[in-house]
CSV table of C-alpha atoms and ligand atoms in Angstrom, one decimal:
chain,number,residue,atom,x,y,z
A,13,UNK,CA,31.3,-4.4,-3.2
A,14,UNK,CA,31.1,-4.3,-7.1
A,15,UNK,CA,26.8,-4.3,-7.5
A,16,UNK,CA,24.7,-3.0,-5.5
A,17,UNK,CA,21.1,-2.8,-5.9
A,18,UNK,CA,19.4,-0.1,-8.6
A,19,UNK,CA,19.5,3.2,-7.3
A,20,UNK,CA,16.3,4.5,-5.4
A,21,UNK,CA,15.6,0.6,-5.1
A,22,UNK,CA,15.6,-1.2,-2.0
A,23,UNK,CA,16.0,-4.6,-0.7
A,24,UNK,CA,13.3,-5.9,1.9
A,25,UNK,CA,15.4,-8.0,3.9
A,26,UNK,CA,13.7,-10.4,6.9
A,27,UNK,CA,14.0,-7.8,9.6
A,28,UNK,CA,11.4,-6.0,7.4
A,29,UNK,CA,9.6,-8.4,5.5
A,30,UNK,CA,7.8,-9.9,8.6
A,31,UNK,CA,6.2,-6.4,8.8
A,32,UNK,CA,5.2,-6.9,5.3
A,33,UNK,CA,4.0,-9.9,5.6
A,34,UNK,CA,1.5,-9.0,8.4
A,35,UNK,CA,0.5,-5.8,6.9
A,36,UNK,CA,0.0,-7.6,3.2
A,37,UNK,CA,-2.3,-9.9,5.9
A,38,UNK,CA,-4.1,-7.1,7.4
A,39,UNK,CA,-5.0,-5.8,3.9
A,40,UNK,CA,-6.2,-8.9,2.6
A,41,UNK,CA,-8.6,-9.7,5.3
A,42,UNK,CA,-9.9,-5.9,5.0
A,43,UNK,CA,-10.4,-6.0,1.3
A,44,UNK,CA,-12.3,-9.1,1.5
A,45,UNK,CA,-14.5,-8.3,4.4
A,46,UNK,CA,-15.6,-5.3,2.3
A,47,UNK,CA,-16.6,-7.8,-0.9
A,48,UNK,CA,-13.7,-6.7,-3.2
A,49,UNK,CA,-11.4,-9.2,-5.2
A,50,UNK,CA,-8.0,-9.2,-6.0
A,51,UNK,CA,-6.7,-8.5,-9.4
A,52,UNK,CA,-3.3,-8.7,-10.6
A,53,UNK,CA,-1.5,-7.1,-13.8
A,54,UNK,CA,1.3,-7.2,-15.4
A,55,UNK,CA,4.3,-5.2,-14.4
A,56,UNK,CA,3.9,-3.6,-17.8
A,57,UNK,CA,1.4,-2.4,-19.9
A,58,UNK,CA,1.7,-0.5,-23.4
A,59,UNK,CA,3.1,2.9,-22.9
A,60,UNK,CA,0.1,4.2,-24.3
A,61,UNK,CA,-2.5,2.7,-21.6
A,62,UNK,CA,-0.2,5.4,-19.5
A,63,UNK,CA,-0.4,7.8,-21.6
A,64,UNK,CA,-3.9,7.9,-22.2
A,65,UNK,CA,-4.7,6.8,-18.7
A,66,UNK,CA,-2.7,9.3,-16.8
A,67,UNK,CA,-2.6,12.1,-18.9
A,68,UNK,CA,0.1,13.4,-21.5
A,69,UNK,CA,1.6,16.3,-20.0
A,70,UNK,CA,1.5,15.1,-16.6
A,71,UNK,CA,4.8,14.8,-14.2
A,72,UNK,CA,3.9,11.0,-14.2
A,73,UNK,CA,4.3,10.0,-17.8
A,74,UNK,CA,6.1,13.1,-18.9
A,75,UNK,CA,9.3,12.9,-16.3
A,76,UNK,CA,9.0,9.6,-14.4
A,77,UNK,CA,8.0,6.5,-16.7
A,78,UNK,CA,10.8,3.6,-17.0
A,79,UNK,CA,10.1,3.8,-20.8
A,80,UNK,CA,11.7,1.4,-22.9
A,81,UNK,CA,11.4,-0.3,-26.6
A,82,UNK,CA,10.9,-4.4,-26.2
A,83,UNK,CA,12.7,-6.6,-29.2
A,84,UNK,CA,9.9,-6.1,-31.9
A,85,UNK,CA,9.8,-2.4,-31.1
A,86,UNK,CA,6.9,-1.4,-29.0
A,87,UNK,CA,7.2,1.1,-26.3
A,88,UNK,CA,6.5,-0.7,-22.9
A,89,UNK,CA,6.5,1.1,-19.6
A,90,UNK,CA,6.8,-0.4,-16.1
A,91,UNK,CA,3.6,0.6,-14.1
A,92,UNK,CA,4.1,4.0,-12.5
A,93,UNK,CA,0.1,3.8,-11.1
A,94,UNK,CA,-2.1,0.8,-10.4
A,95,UNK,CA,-5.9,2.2,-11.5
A,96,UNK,CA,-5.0,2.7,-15.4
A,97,UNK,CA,-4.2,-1.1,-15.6
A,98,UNK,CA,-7.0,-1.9,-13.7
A,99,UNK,CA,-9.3,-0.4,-15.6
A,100,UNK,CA,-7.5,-1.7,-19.3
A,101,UNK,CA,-8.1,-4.6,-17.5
A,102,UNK,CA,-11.5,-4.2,-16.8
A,103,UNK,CA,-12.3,-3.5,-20.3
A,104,UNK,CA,-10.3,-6.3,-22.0
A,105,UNK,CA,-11.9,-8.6,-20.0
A,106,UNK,CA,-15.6,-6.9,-19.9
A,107,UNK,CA,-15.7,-7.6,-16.0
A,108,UNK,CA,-18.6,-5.8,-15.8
A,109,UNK,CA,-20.9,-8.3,-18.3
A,110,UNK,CA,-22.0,-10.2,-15.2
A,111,UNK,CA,-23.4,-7.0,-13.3
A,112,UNK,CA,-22.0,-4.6,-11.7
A,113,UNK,CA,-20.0,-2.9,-9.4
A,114,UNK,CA,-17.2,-4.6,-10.0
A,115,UNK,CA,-14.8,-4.2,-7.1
A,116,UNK,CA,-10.9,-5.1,-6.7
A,117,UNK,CA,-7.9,-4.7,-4.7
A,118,UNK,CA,-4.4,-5.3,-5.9
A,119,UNK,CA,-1.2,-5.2,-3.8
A,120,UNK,CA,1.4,-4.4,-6.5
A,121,UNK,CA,4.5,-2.5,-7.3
A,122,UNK,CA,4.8,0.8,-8.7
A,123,UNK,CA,8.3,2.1,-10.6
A,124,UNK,CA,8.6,6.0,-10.7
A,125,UNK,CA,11.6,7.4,-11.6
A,126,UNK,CA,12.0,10.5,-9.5
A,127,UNK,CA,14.0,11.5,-7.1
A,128,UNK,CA,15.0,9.0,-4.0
A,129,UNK,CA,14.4,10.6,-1.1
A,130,UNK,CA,13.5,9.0,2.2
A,131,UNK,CA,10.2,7.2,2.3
A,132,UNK,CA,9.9,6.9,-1.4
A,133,UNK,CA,11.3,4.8,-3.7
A,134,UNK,CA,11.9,4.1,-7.5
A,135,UNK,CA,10.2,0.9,-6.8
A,136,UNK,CA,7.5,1.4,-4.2
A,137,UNK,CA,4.7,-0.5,-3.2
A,138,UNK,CA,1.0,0.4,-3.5
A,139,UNK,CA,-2.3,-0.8,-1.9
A,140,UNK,CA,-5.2,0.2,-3.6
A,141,UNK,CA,-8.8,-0.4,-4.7
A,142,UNK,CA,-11.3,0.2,-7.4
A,143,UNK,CA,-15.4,0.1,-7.4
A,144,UNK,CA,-16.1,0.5,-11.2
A,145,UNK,CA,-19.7,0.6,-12.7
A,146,UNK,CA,-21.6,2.4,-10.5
A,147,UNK,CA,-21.7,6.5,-10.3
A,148,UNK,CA,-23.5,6.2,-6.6
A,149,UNK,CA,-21.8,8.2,-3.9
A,150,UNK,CA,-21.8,5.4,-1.6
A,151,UNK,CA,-19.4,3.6,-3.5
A,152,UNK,CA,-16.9,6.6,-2.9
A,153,UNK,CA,-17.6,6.5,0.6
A,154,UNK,CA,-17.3,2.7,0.9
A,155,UNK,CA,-13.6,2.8,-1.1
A,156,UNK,CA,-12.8,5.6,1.5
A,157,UNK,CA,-14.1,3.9,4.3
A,158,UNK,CA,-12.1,0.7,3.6
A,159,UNK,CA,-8.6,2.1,4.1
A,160,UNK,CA,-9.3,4.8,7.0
A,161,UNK,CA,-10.9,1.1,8.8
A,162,UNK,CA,-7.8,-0.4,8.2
A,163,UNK,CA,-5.5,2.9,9.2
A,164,UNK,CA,-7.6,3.1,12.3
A,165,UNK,CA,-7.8,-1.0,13.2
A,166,UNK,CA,-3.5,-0.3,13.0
A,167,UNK,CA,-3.8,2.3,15.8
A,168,UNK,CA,-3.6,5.2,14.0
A,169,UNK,CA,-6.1,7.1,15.9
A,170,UNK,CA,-5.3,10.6,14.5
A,171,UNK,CA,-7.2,10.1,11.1
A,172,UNK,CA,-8.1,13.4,9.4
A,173,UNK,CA,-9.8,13.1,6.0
A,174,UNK,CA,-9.8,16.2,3.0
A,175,UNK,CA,-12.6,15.8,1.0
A,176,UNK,CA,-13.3,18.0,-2.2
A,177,UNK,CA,-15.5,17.9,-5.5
A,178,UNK,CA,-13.5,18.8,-9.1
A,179,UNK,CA,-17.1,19.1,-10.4
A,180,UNK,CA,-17.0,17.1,-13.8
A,181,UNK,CA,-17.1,17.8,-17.9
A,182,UNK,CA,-20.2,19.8,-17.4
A,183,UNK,CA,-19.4,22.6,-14.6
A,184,UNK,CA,-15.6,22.3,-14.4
A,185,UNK,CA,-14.8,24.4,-17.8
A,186,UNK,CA,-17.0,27.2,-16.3
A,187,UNK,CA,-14.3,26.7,-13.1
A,188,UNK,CA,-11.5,26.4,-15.0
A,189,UNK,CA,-12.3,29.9,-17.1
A,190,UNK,CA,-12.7,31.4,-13.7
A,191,UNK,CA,-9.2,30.4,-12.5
A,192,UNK,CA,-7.5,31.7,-15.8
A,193,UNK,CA,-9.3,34.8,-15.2
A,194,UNK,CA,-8.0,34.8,-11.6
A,195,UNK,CA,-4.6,33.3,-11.9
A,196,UNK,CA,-4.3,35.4,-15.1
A,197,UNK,CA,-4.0,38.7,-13.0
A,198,UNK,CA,-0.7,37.7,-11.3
A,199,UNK,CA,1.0,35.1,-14.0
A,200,UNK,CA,4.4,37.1,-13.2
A,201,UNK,CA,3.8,35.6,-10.0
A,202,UNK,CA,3.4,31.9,-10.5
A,203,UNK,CA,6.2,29.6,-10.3
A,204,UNK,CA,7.4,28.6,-14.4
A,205,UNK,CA,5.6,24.8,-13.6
A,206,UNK,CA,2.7,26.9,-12.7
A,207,UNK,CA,2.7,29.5,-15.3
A,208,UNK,CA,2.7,25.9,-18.2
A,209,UNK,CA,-0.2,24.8,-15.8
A,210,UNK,CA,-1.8,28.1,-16.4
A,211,UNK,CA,-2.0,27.0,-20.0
A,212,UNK,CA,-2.7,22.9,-20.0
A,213,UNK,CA,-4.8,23.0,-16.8
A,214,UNK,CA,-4.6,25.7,-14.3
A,215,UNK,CA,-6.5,23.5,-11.6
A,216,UNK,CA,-3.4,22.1,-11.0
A,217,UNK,CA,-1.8,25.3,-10.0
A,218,UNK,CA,-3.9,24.7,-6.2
A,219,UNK,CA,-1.7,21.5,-6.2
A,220,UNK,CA,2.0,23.6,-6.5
A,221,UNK,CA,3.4,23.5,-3.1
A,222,UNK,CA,5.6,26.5,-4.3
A,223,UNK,CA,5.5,29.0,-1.7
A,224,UNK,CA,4.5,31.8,-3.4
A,225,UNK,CA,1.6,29.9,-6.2
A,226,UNK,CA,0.2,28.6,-2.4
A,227,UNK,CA,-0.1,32.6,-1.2
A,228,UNK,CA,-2.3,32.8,-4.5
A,229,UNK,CA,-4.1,30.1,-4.2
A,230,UNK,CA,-5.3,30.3,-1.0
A,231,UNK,CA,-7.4,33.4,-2.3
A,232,UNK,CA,-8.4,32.1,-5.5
A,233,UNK,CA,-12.4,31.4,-6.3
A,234,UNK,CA,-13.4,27.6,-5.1
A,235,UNK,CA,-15.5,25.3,-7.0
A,236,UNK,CA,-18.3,24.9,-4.9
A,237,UNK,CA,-20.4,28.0,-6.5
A,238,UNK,CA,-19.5,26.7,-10.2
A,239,UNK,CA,-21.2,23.2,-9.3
A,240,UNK,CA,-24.1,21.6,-11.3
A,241,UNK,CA,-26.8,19.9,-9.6
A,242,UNK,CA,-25.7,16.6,-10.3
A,243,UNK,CA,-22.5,17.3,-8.8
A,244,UNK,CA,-23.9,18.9,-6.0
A,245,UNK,CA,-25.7,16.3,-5.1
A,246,UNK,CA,-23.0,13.4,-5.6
A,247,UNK,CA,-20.7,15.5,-3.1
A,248,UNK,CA,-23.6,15.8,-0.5
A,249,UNK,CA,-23.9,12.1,-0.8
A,250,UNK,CA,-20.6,11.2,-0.7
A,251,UNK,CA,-20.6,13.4,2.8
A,252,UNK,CA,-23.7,12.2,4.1
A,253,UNK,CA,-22.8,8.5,3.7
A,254,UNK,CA,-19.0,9.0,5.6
A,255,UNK,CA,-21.5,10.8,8.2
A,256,UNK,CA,-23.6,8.0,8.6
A,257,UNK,CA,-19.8,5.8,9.2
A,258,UNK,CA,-19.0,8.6,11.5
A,259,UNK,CA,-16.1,9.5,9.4
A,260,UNK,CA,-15.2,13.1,9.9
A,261,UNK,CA,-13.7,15.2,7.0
A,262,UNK,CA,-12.5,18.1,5.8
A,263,UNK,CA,-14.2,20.2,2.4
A,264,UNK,CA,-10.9,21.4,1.6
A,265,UNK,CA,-11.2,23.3,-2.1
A,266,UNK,CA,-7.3,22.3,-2.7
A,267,UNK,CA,-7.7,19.1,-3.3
A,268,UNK,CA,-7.6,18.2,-6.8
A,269,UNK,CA,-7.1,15.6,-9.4
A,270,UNK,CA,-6.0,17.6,-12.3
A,271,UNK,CA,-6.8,15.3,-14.6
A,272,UNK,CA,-9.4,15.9,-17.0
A,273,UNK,CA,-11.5,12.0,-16.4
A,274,UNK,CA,-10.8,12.8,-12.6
A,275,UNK,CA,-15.1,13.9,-12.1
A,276,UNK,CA,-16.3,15.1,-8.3
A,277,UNK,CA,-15.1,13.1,-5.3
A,278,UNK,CA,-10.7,13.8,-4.6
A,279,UNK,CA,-9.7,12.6,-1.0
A,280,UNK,CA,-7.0,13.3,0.3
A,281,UNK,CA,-6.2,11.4,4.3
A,282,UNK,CA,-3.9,12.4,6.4
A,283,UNK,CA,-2.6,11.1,10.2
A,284,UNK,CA,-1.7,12.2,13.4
A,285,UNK,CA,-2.0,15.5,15.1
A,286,UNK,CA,-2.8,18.7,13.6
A,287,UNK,CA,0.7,20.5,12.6
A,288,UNK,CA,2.5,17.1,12.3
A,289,UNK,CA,0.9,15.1,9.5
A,290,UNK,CA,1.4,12.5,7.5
A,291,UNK,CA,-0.3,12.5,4.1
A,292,UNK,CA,-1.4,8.3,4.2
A,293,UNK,CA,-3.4,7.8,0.5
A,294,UNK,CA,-5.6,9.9,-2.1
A,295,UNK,CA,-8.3,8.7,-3.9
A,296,UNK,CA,-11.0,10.0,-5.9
A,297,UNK,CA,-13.6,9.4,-8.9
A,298,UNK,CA,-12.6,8.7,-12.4
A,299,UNK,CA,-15.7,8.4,-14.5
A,300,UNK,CA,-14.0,9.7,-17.6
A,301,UNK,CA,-11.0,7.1,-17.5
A,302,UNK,CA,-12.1,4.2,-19.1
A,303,UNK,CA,-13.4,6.2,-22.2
A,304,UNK,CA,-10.2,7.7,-22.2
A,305,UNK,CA,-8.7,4.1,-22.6
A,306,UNK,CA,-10.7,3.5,-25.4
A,307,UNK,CA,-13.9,1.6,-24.1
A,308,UNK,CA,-17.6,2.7,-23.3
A,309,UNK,CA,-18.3,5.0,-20.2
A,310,UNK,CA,-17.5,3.0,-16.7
A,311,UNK,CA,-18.1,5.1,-13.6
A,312,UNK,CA,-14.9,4.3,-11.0
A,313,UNK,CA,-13.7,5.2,-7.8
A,314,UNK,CA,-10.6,4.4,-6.0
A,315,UNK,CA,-7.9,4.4,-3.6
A,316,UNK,CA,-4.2,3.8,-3.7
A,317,UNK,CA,-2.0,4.1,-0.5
A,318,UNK,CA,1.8,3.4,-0.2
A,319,UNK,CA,3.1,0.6,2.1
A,320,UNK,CA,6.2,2.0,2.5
A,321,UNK,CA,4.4,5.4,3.8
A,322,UNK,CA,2.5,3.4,5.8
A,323,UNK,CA,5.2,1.4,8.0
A,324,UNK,CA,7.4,4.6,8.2
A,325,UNK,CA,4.0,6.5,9.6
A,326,UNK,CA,3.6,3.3,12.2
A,327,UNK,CA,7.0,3.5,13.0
A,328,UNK,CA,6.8,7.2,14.0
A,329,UNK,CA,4.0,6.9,15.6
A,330,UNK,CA,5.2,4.1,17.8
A,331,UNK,CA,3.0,1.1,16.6
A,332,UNK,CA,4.5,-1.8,17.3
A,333,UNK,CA,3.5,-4.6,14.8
A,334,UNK,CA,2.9,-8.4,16.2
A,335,UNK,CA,5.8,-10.1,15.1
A,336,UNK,CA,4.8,-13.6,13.9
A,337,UNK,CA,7.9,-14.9,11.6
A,338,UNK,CA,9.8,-17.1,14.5
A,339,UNK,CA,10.0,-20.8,14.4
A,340,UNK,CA,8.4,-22.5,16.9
A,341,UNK,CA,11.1,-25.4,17.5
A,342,UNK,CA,14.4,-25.6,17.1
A,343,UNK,CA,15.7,-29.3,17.3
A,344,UNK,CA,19.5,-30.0,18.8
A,345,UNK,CA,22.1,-32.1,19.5
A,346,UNK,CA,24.8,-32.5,21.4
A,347,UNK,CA,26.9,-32.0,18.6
A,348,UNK,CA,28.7,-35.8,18.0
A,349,UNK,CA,25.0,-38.2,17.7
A,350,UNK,CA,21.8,-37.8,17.2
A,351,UNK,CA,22.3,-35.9,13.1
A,352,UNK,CA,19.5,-38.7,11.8
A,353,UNK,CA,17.4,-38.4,14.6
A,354,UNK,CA,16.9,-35.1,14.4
A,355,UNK,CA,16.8,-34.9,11.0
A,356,UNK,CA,13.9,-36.9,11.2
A,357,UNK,CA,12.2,-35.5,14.0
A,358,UNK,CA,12.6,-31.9,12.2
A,359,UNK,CA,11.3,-33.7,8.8
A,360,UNK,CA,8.5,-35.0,11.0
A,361,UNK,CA,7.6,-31.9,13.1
A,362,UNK,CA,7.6,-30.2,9.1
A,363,UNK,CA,5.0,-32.7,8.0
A,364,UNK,CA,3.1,-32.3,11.3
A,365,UNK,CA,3.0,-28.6,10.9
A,366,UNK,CA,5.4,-27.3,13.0
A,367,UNK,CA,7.7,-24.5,12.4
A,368,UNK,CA,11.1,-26.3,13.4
A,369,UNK,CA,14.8,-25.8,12.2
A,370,UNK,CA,18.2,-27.2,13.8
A,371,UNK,CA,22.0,-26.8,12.9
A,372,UNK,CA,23.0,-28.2,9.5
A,373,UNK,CA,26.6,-28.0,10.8
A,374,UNK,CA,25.6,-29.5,14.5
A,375,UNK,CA,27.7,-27.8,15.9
A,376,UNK,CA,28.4,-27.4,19.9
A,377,UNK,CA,25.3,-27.0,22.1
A,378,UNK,CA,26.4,-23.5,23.1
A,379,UNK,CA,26.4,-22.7,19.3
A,380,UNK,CA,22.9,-24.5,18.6
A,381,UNK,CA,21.3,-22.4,21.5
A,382,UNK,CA,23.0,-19.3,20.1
A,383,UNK,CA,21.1,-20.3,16.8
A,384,UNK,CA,17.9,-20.9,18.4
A,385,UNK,CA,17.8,-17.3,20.2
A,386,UNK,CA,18.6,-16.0,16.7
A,387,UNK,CA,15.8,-17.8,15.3
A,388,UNK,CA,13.6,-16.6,17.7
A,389,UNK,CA,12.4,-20.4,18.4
A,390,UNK,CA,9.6,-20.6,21.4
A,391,UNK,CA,11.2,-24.8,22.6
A,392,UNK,CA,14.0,-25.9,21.7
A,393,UNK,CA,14.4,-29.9,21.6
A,394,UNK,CA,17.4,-31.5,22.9
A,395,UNK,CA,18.2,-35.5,21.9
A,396,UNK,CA,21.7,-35.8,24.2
A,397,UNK,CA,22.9,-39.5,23.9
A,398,UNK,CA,21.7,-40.6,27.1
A,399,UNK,CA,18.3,-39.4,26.1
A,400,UNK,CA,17.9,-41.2,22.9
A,401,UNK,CA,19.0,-43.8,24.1
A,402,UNK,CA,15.4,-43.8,26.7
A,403,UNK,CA,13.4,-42.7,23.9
A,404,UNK,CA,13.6,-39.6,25.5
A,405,UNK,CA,14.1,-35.7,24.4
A,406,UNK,CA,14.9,-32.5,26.7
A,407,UNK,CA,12.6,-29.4,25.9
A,408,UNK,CA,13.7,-26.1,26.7
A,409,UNK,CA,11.1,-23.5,27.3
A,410,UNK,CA,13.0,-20.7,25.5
A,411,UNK,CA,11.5,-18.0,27.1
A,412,UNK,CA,11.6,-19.1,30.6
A,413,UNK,CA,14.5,-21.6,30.5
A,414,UNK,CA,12.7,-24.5,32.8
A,415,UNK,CA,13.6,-27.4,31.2
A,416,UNK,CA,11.3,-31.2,31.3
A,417,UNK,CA,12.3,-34.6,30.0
A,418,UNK,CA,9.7,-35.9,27.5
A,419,UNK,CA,9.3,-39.1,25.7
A,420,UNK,CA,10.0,-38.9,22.0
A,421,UNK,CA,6.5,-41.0,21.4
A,422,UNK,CA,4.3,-38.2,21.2
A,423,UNK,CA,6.3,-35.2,21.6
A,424,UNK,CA,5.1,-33.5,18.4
A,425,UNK,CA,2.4,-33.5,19.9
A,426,UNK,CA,3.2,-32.5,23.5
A,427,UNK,CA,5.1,-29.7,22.0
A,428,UNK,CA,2.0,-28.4,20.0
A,429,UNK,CA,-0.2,-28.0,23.0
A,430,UNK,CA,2.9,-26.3,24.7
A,431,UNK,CA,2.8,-23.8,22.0
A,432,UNK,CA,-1.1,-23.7,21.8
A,433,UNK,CA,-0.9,-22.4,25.3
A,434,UNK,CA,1.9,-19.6,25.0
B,517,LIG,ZN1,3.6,26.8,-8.7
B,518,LIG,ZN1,-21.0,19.0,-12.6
């Protein structure tokens, strides 16, 4: 085979896309039964909305952007994140003029170009959700809230959330001089990624999941005596309101968004037992982000969780999904009459609302049958010759293989109480 598709791509063929579809379902009801809208952007965006809005110096932009000049020479990147064009969005479009919050969902795909490996992709697939224009703590507990729901209406039982504060422009620099004076002692020791970090921002040294930067971290000063007021009292908010849900968490002091816009609330959610678990979505507040983009301060807090984590993480845990995608009739002949009958029965089942297919090729019953099982249909409708030539039509209950004669006048709508019933 000469092409295949891009490398750290993937094709989502129907054996998957069903799960897709029911998940994309799932999703959408969720969003909407907590009040937010969808919002869709481009796949691309200015390289610059990247730059400022994730950060220069970052893995993201620096390493795994799909960068590239357009015909009148501007520098265009495919999205690697979904809240920077949310919130360029936001501002172009001054959502927030007829009050606020302002809350969306998008359902979009992201492009990163790192390493393939299994689970993640150069094109993966992202749920996530933004509140912007309000700096309450309920609003982080509410975007929280939304996607554990959803984890836990799945089946995932095992949900274990990490919750941490990154304090904000006011108390972090104090934090951040503390860490430099900590991490300082034993720069010999950190990891060459971590000793740059030292530099640019050493909060993301708690991040490195380098063996030995973890043994330092684990006995490096937390935030929580650095702290202002105001931050204090956002992260007891933000933990009394998941309380009041009956959410438990985590304070985990490694959690962090090293990003200097990132302010207070960073999530991290995990599932499944203790020992095996699988990280599900992070989130946290961005109050700084839309100033960064160039526009006047909008608090924001957010999600994003991957769909392709999330099937593998059902699929593991054994969570069977309700498949939905088979047809419910599948309309056959006996191979030499019939063709324009059931072409217009199937046209007519169609119109009537029916999930129906039959065999282009009408070929042998045997072969039709074959193609019906494949299709997963629920009847299937046989017109033999003697039977159109009564009005009449065989229906084969697929499941159980009984088999009644009905007549053709009203058998649309004989079948549709059939499947009503099943
Ligand atoms: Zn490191
Ligand atoms: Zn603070």
């Amino acid at each position: 085979m000469k092409y295949r598709a891009v490398r750290g791509m993937h094709d989502i063929l129907p054996e998957e896309s069903w799960k897709w579809q029911y998940l994309e379902e799932k999703i959408r009801t969720f969003a909407h039964r907590y009040g937010f809208r969808e919002i869709r952007t481009p796949m691309l965006e200015y390289t610059e909305v990247f730059q400022r809005g994730v950060g220069e110096g970052t893995d993201i932009v620096e390493k795994e952007m799909y960068t590239f000049l357009d015909r009148g020479g501007r520098s265009l990147s495919l999205r690697p994140e979904g809240t920077a064009a949310v919130v360029r969005a936001y501002l172009e479009h001054n959502l927030g003029a007829s009050g606020t919050p302002v809350k969306l969902y998008y359902i979009a795909p992201l492009f990163r170009y790192d390493r393939p490996q299994r689970g993640r992709y150069r094109q993966h697939h992202q749920f996530g959700a933004e509140i912007l224009g309000t700096p309450d703590p309920a609003a982080d507990a509410e975007v929280l809230s939304l996607p554990i729901r959803l984890m836990q209406d799945l089946g995932l039982r095992e949900v274990e959330v990490h919750l941490n504060s990154v304090g904000d422009a006011a108390c972090r620099p104090r934090y951040i001089a503390a860490l430099r004076e900590y991490f300082g002692r034993y720069l010999d020791e950190l990891c060459p990624d971590c000793r740059r970090r030292y530099d640019v921002n050493p909060l993301r040294i708690l991040d490195c999941k380098e063996e030995r930067c973890h043994r330092l971290t684990r006995e490096a000063p937390t935030i929580f005596p650095y702290l202002c007021q105001e931050c204090r009292n956002h992260f007891e908010g933000v933990q009394e309101h998941l309380d009041w849900l009956g959410i438990r968490y985590t304070i985990d002091p490694f959690i962090v968004r090293g990003l200097d816009y990132y302010t207070r609330t960073a999530a991290e959610v995990y599932s499944g037992k203790l020992g095996a678990q699988n990280a599900m979505f992070g989130g946290g507040r961005y109050d700084g982000l839309a100033s960064q983009l160039g526009g006047p301060p909008v608090p924001g807090v957010g999600f994003g969780m991957g769909i392709e984590r999330l099937l593998l993480v059902l699929e593991e845990e054994g969570i069977a999904l309700p498949r939905e995608d088979g047809v419910d009739v599948f309309v056959a002949t006996t191979g030499k009459t019939g063709h324009r009958e059931a072409f217009q029965l199937l046209d007519q089942m169609r119109q009537a609302g029916l999930r129906a297919d039959g065999d282009p090729s009408h070929r042998e019953l045997r072969a039709q049958m074959k193609l019906a099982n494949r299709l997963g249909a629920r009847y299937a409708v046989i017109l033999g010759e003697e039977e159109l030539r009564l009005g009449m039509a065989t229906v084969r209950n697929m499941a159980s293989g009984d088999q009644e004669r009905l007549p053709l006048e009203g058998l649309i709508e004989a079948l549709r109480e059939r499947i009503q019933k099943t």
